[in-house]
Coordinates of C-alpha atoms in Angstrom, one line a residue:
X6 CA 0.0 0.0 0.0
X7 CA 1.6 3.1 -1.0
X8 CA 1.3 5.9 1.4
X9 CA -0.7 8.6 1.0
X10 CA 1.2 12.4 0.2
X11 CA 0.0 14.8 2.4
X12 CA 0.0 19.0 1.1
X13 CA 0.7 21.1 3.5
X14 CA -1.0 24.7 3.3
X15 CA 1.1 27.7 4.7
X16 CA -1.4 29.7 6.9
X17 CA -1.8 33.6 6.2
X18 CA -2.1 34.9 10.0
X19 CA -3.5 38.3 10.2
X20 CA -5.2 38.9 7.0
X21 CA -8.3 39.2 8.7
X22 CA -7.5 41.9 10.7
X23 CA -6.0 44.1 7.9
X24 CA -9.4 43.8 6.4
X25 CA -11.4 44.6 8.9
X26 CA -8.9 47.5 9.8
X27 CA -9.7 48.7 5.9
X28 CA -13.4 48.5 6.0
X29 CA -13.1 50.3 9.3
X30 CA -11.3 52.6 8.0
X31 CA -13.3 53.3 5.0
X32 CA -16.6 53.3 7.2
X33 CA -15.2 55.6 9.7
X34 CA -14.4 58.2 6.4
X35 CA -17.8 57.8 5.2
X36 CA -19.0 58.4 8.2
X37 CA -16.7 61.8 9.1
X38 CA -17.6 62.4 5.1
X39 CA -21.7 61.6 6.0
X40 CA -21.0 63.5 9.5
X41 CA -19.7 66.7 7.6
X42 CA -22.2 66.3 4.7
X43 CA -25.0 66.7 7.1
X44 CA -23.4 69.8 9.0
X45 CA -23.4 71.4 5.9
X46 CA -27.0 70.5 4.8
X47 CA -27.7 71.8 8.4
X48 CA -25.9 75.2 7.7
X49 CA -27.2 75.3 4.3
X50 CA -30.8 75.0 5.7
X51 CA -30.1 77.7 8.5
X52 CA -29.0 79.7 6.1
X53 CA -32.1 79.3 4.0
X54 CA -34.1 79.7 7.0
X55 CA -32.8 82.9 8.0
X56 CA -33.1 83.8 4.2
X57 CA -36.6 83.5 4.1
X58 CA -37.2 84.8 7.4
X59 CA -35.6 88.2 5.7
X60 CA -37.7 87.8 2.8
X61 CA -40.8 87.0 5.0
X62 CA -40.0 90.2 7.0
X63 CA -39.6 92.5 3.9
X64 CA -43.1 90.4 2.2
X65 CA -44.7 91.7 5.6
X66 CA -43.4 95.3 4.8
X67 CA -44.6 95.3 1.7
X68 CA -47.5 95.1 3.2
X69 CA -47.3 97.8 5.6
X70 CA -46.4 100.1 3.0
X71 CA -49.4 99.2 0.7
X72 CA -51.7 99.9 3.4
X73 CA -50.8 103.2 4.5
X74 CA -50.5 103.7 0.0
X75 CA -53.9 102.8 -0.2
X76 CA -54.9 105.6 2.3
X77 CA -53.2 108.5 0.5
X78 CA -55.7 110.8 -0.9
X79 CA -54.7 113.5 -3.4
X80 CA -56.8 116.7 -4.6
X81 CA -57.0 116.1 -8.8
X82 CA -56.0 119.8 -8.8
X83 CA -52.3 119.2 -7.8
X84 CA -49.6 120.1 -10.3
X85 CA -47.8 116.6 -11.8
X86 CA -44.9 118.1 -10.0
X87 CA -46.1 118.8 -7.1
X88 CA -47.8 115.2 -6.3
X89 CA -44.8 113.3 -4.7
X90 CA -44.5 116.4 -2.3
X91 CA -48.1 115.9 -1.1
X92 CA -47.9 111.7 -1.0
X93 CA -44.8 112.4 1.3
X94 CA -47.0 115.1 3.7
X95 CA -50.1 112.9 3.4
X96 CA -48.0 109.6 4.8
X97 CA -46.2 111.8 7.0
X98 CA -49.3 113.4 8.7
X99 CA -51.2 109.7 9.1
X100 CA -48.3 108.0 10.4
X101 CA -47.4 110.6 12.7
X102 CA -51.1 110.5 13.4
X103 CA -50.4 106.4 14.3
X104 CA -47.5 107.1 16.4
X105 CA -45.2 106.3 13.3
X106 CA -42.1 108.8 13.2
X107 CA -39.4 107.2 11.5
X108 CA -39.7 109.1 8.0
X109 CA -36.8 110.9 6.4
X110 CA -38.2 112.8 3.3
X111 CA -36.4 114.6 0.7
X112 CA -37.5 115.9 -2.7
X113 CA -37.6 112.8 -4.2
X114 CA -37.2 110.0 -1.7
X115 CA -38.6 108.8 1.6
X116 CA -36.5 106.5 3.5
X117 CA -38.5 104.3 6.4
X118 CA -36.0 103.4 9.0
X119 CA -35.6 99.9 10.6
X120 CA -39.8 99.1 11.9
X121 CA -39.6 96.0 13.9
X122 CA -41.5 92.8 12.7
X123 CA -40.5 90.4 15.8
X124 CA -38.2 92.4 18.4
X125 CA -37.7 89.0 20.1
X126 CA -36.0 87.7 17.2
X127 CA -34.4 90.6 15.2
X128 CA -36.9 90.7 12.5
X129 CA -37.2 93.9 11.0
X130 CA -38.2 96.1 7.6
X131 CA -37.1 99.1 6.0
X132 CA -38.2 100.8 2.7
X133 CA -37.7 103.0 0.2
X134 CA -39.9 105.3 -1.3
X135 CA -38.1 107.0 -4.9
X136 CA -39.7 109.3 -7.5
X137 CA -39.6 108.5 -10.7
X138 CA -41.2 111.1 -12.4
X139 CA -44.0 112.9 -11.7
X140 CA -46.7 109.7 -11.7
X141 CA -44.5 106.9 -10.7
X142 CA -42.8 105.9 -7.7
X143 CA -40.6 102.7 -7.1
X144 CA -41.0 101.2 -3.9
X145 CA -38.3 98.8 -2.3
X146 CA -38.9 97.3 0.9
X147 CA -35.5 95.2 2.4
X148 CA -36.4 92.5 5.0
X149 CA -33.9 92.1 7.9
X150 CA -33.1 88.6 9.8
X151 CA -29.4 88.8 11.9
X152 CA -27.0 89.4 9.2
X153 CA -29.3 88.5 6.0
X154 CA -31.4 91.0 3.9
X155 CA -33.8 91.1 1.3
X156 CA -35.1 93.5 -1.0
X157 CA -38.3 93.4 -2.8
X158 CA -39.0 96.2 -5.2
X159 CA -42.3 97.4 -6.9
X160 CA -43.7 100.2 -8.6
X161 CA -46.8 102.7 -7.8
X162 CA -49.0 105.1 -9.9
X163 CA -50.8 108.1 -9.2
X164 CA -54.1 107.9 -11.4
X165 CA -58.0 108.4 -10.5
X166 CA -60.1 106.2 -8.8
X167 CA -62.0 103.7 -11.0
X168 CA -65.6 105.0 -9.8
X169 CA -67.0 108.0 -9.3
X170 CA -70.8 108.8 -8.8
X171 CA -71.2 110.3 -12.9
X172 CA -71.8 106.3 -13.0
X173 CA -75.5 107.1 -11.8
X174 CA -78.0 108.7 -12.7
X175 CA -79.3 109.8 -9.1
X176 CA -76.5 109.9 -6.5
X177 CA -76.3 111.6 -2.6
X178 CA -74.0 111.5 0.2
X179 CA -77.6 111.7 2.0
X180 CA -80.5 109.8 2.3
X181 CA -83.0 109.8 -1.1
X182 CA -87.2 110.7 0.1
X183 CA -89.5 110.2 -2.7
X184 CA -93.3 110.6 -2.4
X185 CA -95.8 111.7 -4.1
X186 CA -96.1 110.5 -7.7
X187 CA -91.9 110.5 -8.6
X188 CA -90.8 108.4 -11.5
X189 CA -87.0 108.3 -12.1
X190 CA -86.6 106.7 -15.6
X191 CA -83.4 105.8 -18.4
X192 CA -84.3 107.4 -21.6
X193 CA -81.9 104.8 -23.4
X194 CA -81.7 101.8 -20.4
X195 CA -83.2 102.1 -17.0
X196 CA -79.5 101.6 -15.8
X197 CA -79.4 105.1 -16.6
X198 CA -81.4 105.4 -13.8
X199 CA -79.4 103.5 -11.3
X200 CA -79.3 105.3 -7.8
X201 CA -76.0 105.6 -5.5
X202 CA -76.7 106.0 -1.9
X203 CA -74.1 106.5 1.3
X204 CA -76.0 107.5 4.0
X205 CA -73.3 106.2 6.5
X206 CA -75.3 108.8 9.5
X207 CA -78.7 107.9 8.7
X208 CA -80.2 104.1 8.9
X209 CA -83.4 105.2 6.9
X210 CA -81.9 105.2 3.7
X211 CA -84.2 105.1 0.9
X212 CA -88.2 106.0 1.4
X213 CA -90.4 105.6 -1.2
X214 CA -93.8 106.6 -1.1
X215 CA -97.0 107.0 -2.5
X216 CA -96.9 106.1 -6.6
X217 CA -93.4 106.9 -6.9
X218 CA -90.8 104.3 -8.5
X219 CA -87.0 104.1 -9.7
X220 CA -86.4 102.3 -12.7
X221 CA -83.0 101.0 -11.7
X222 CA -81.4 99.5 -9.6
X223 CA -80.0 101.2 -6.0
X224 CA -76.9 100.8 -4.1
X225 CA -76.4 101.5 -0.6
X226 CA -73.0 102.2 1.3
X227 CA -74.4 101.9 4.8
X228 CA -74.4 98.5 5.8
X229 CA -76.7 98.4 8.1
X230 CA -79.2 100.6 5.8
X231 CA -82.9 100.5 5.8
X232 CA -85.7 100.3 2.6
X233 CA -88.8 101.7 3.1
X234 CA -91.7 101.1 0.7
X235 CA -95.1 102.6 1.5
X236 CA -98.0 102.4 -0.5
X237 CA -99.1 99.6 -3.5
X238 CA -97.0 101.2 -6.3
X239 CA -94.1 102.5 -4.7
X240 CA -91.2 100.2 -6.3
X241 CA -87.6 99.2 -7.6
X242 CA -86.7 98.1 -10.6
X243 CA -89.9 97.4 -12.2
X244 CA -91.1 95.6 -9.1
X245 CA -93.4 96.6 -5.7
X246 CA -93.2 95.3 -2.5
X247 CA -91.1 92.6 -1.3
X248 CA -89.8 91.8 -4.9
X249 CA -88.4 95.2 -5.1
X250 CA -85.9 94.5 -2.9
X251 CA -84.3 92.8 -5.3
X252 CA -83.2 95.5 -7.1
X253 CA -81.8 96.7 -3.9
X254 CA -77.7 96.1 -2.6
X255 CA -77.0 96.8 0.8
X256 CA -73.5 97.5 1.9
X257 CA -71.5 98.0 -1.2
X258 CA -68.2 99.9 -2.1
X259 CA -68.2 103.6 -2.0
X260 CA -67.7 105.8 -5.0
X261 CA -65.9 108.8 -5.1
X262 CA -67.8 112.3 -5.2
X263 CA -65.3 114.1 -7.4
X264 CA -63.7 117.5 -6.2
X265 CA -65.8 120.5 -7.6
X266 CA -63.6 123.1 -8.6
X267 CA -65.1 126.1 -10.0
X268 CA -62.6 128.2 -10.5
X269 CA -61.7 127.8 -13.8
X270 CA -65.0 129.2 -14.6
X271 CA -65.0 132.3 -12.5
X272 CA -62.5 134.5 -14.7
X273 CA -65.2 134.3 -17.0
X274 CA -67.9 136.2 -14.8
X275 CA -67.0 140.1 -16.1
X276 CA -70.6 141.1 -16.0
X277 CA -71.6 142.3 -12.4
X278 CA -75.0 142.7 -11.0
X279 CA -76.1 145.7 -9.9
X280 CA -78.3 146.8 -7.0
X281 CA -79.7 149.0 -10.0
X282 CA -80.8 146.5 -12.1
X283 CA -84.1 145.2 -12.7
X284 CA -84.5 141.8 -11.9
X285 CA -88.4 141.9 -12.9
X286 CA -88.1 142.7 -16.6
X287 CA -87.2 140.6 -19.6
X288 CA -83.1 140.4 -19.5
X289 CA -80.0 138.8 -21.2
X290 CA -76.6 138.6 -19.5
X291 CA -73.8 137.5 -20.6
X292 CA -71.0 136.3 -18.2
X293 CA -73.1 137.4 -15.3
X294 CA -71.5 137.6 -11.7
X295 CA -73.5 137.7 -8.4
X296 CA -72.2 139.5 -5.6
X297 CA -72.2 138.2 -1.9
X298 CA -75.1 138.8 0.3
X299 CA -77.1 140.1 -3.2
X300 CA -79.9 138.0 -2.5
X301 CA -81.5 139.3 -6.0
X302 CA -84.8 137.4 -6.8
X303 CA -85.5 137.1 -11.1
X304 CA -89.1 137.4 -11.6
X305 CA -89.0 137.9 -15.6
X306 CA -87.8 135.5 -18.1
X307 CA -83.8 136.1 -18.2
X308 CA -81.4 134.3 -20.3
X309 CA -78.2 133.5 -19.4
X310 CA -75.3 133.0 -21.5
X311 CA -71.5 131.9 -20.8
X312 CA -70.6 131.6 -17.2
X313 CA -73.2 132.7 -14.2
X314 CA -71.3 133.2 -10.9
X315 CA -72.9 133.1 -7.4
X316 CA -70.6 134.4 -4.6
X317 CA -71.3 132.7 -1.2
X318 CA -73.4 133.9 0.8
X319 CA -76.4 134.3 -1.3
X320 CA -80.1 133.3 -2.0
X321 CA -81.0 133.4 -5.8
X322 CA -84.5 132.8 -7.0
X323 CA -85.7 132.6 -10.8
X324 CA -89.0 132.9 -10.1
X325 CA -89.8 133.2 -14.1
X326 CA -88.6 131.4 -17.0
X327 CA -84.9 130.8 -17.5
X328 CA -82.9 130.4 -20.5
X329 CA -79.6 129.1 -19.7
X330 CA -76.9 128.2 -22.4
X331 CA -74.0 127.2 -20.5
X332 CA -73.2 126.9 -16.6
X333 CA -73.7 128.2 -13.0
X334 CA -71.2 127.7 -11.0
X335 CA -71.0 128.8 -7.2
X336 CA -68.1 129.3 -4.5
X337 CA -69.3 128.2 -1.8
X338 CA -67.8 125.8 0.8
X339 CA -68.6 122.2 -0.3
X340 CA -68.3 121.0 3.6
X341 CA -71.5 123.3 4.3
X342 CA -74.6 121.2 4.4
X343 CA -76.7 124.1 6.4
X344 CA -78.3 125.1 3.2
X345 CA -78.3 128.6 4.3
X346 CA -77.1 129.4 0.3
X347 CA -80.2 128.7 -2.1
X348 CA -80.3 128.5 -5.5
X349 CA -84.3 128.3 -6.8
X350 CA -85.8 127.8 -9.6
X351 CA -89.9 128.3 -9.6
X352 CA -90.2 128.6 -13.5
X353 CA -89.7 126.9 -16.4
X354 CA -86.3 126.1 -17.1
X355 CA -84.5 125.7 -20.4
X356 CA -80.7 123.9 -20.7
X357 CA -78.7 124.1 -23.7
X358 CA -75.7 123.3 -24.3
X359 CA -72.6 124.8 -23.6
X360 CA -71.3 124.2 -27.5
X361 CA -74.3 126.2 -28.2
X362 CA -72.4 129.3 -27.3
X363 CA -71.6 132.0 -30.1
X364 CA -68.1 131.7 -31.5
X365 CA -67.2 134.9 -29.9
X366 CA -64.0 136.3 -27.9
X367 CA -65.8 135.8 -24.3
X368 CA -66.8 132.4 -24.7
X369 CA -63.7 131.6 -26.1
X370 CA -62.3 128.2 -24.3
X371 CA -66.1 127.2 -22.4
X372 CA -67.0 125.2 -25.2
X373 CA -65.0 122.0 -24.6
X374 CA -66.0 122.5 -20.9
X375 CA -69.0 120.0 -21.1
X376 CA -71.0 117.9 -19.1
X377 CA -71.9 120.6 -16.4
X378 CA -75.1 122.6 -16.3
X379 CA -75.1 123.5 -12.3
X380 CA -72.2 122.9 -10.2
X381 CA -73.0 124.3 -6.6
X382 CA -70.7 123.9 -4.0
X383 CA -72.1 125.1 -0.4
X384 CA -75.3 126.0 -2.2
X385 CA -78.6 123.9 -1.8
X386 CA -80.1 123.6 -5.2
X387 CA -84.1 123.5 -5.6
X388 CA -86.3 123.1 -8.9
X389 CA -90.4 123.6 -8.6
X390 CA -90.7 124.5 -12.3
X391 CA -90.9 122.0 -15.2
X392 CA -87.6 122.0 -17.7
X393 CA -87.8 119.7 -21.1
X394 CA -83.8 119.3 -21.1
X395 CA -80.8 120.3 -19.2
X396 CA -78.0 119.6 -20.9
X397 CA -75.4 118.5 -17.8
X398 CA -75.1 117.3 -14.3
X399 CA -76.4 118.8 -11.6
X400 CA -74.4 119.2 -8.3
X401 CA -74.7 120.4 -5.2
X402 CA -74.8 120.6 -1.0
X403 CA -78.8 119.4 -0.9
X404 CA -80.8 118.8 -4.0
X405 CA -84.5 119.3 -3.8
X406 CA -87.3 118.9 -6.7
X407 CA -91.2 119.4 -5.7
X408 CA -94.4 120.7 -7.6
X409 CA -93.9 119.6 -11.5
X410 CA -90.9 119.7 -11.3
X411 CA -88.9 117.3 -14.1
X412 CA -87.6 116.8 -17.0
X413 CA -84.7 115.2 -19.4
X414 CA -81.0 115.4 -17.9
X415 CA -78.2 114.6 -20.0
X416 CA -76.3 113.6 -17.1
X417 CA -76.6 112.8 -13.3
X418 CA -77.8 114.4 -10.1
X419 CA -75.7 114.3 -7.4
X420 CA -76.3 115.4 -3.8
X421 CA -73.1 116.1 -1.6
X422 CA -74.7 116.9 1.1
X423 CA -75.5 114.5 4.3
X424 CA -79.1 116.2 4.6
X425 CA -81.6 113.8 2.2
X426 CA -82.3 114.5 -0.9
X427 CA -85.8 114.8 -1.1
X428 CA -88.1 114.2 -4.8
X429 CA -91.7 115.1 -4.1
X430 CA -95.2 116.0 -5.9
X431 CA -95.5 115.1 -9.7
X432 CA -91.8 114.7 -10.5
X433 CA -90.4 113.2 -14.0
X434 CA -87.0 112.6 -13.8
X435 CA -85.5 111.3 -17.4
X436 CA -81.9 110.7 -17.4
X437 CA -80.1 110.3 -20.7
X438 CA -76.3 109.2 -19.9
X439 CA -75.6 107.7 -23.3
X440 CA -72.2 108.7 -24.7
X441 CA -70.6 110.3 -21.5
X442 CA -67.8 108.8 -20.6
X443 CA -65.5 111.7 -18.8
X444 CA -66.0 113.4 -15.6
X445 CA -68.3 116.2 -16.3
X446 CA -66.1 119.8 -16.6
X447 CA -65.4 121.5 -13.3
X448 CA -65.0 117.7 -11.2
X449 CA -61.7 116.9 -10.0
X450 CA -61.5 113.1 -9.4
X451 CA -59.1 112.3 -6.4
X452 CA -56.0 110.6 -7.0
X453 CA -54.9 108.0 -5.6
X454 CA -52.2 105.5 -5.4
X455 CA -52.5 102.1 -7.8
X456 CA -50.2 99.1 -7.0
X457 CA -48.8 97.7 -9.7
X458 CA -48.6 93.7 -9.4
X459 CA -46.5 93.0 -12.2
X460 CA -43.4 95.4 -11.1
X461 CA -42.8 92.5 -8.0
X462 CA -39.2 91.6 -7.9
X463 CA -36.8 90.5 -5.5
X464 CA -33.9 92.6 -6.0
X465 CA -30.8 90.5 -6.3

């Protein structure tokens, strides 16, 4: 039997270790690597966190600033380069007013220094406000969080408001009274007949009684504002009763009641009245001006041409037929609702229109001033007589219509006064607002401050 040959294998002591050292090794650098990876994703997402904690703070003064924007409130009569002069004492006056102090105006900036968002936790917003010319201003607002800032930048305009109360055919800072047999109609739609109502101090903001009716629709500012309906015809929209109401919105957006500015219209007043004159015959005037405290009373049938001006304080009644081709303006103050100023009109009354004037030297420049037939500010306007057409709006500090009174007007009525305008005995009103489009001559529209959405941008 031949023995068997045995191999003998060298052993390899310690290889096992040196592997195990290497994959330690290389686990122990992924895991420093994975260790260091992950305090960087940490500081990385602090850092974004404080990032849009800066941007957050300057999204929150962006805010700010639009509200106290939104508030500004500029006459329409302002010079272009006088408006960023105004913005800058308007937000200066309403944020002193809120305990706000931290403006620095110059001509053409206005710098808001640091205004805390979160004390606790060093959030905070500056901004500022640049012109740009005389209708824009740029608007950047920077956020601060610790050592990070952001800026966000976007763009205002000065412009009017969108609505104004030319958009009616019947409006008044007052309550409306109709009774008696009152019908307020469109010639064209009865939309032309759509009433406006604020009423903010009186709850009782629309009565209608009797057989008296509005065509179209009514809006009311006051919220909490009352309809009354008394008798079977008295109605809205077409509709009596109940159903009226649904021509009826309670609690809507105010318009604006523009600025009435006569005074481009008073140069024009050369013709003075006398204490001589006759104010019972048959007379023409021209550019006619009414002294103060005058009080004259027109029993014979006058006509009136160009520009009449009534000074404040005064009581003028036309107690005979009136012939007017072009407009009255007054110069009173349009915050006095006393009616203690009267302008009356007994007689018939005839409107023409302003273009109607001659082509002579003092009309020159009145006939592209349209829209207007009585713009009356501090003056309470009444009309007892009958008129076929005046050819404008009507404005004043307390409108009042009685008797047979009524008529066609190419244009609105529009009460300024807080005192209710009050429609009574067999009044026709026909309102024909087809074609006008602008703000009647003499009415200054506010402006006010648009935000423009599309100029957003975070400034780099």
């Amino acid at each position: 039997m031949k023995p068997v040959n045995r191999i003998t294998h060298h052993q390899r002591q310690g290889s096992a270790l040196v592997l195990s050292l290497i994959f330690i090794a290389m686990f122990s650098a992924l895991a420093a690597a994975m260790a260091g990876m992950s305090g960087a994703n940490i500081q990385i997402a602090e850092n974004h966190r404080k990032v849009n904690n800066a941007r957050a703070c300057a999204e929150s003064g962006l805010e700010v600033i639009r509200f106290w924007m939104d508030k500004v409130e500029i006459s329409g009569t302002t010079a272009p380069d006088q408006l960023f002069a105004k913005l800058t004492a308007d937000l200066q006056s309403k944020l002193t007013n809120a305990g706000i102090t931290n403006l620095v105006p110059t001509s053409t900036t206005i710098a808001i220094s640091n205004v805390s968002v979160n004390s606790g936790l060093g959030q905070s917003f500056s901004a500022l406000l640049t012109k740009l010319d005389n209708k824009n201003i740029r608007v950047d607002v920077t956020g601060h969080y610790g050592s990070f800032n952001r800026t966000i930048r976007s763009a205002y305009t000065f412009d009017d408001r969108a609505n104004n109360v030319f958009d009616f055919g019947v409006a008044s800072k007052g309550p409306i009274s109709l009774s008696g047999n009152v019908e307020i109609e469109g010639v064209n739609l009865q939309v032309e007949s759509n009433a406006y109502i604020e009423s903010l101090n009186n709850l009782l903001s629309l009565s209608i009684i009797g057989n008296s009716h509005i065509a179209g629709s009514v809006k009311i500012v006051n919220p909490l504002a009352m309809v009354h309906l008394q008798g079977g015809k008295a109605g809205i929209g077409g509709e009596t009763g109940a159903a009226a109401m649904n021509h009826v919105q309670i609690g809507v957006e105010p318009c604006e009641f523009p600025e009435m500015d006569p005074t481009p219209f008073i140069p024009y007043a050369t013709r003075v009245l006398r204490a001589s004159d006759s104010t019972s015959a048959n007379a023409t005037y021209e550019n006619l001006k009414i002294p103060a405290g005058m009080n004259p009373s027109f029993s014979g049938n006058v006509v009136l041409k160009g520009v009449v001006f009534i000074e404040s304080p005064n009581v003028v009644t036309f107690s005979g037929g009136v012939n007017v081709t072009g407009i009255i303006v007054t110069n009173g103050d349009p915050t006095d609702n006393s009616a203690t100023n009267k302008l009356k009109f007994t007689g018939n009354v005839t409107g023409n229109p302003i273009t109607q004037l001659p082509q002579q030297t003092q009309f020159e420049g009145l006939h592209d001033k349209t829209g207007t037939f009585i713009m009356a500010p501090g003056f309470q306007v009444g009309f007892g007589g009958s008129f076929s057409t005046l050819s404008g709006a009507i404005a004043a500090n307390g409108i009042e219509l009685w008797g047979k009174a009524g008529g066609t007007i190419n244009g609105s009525i529009v009460n300024y006064s807080d005192a209710p305008m009050t429609l009574q005995g067999n009044t026709d009103l026909y309102f024909n607002r087809s074609g006008l489009t602008e703000v009647p001559a003499g009415f200054v529209p506010q402006l006010v401050m648009f935000y423009n959405p599309a100029s957003y941008e975070e400034v780099p």
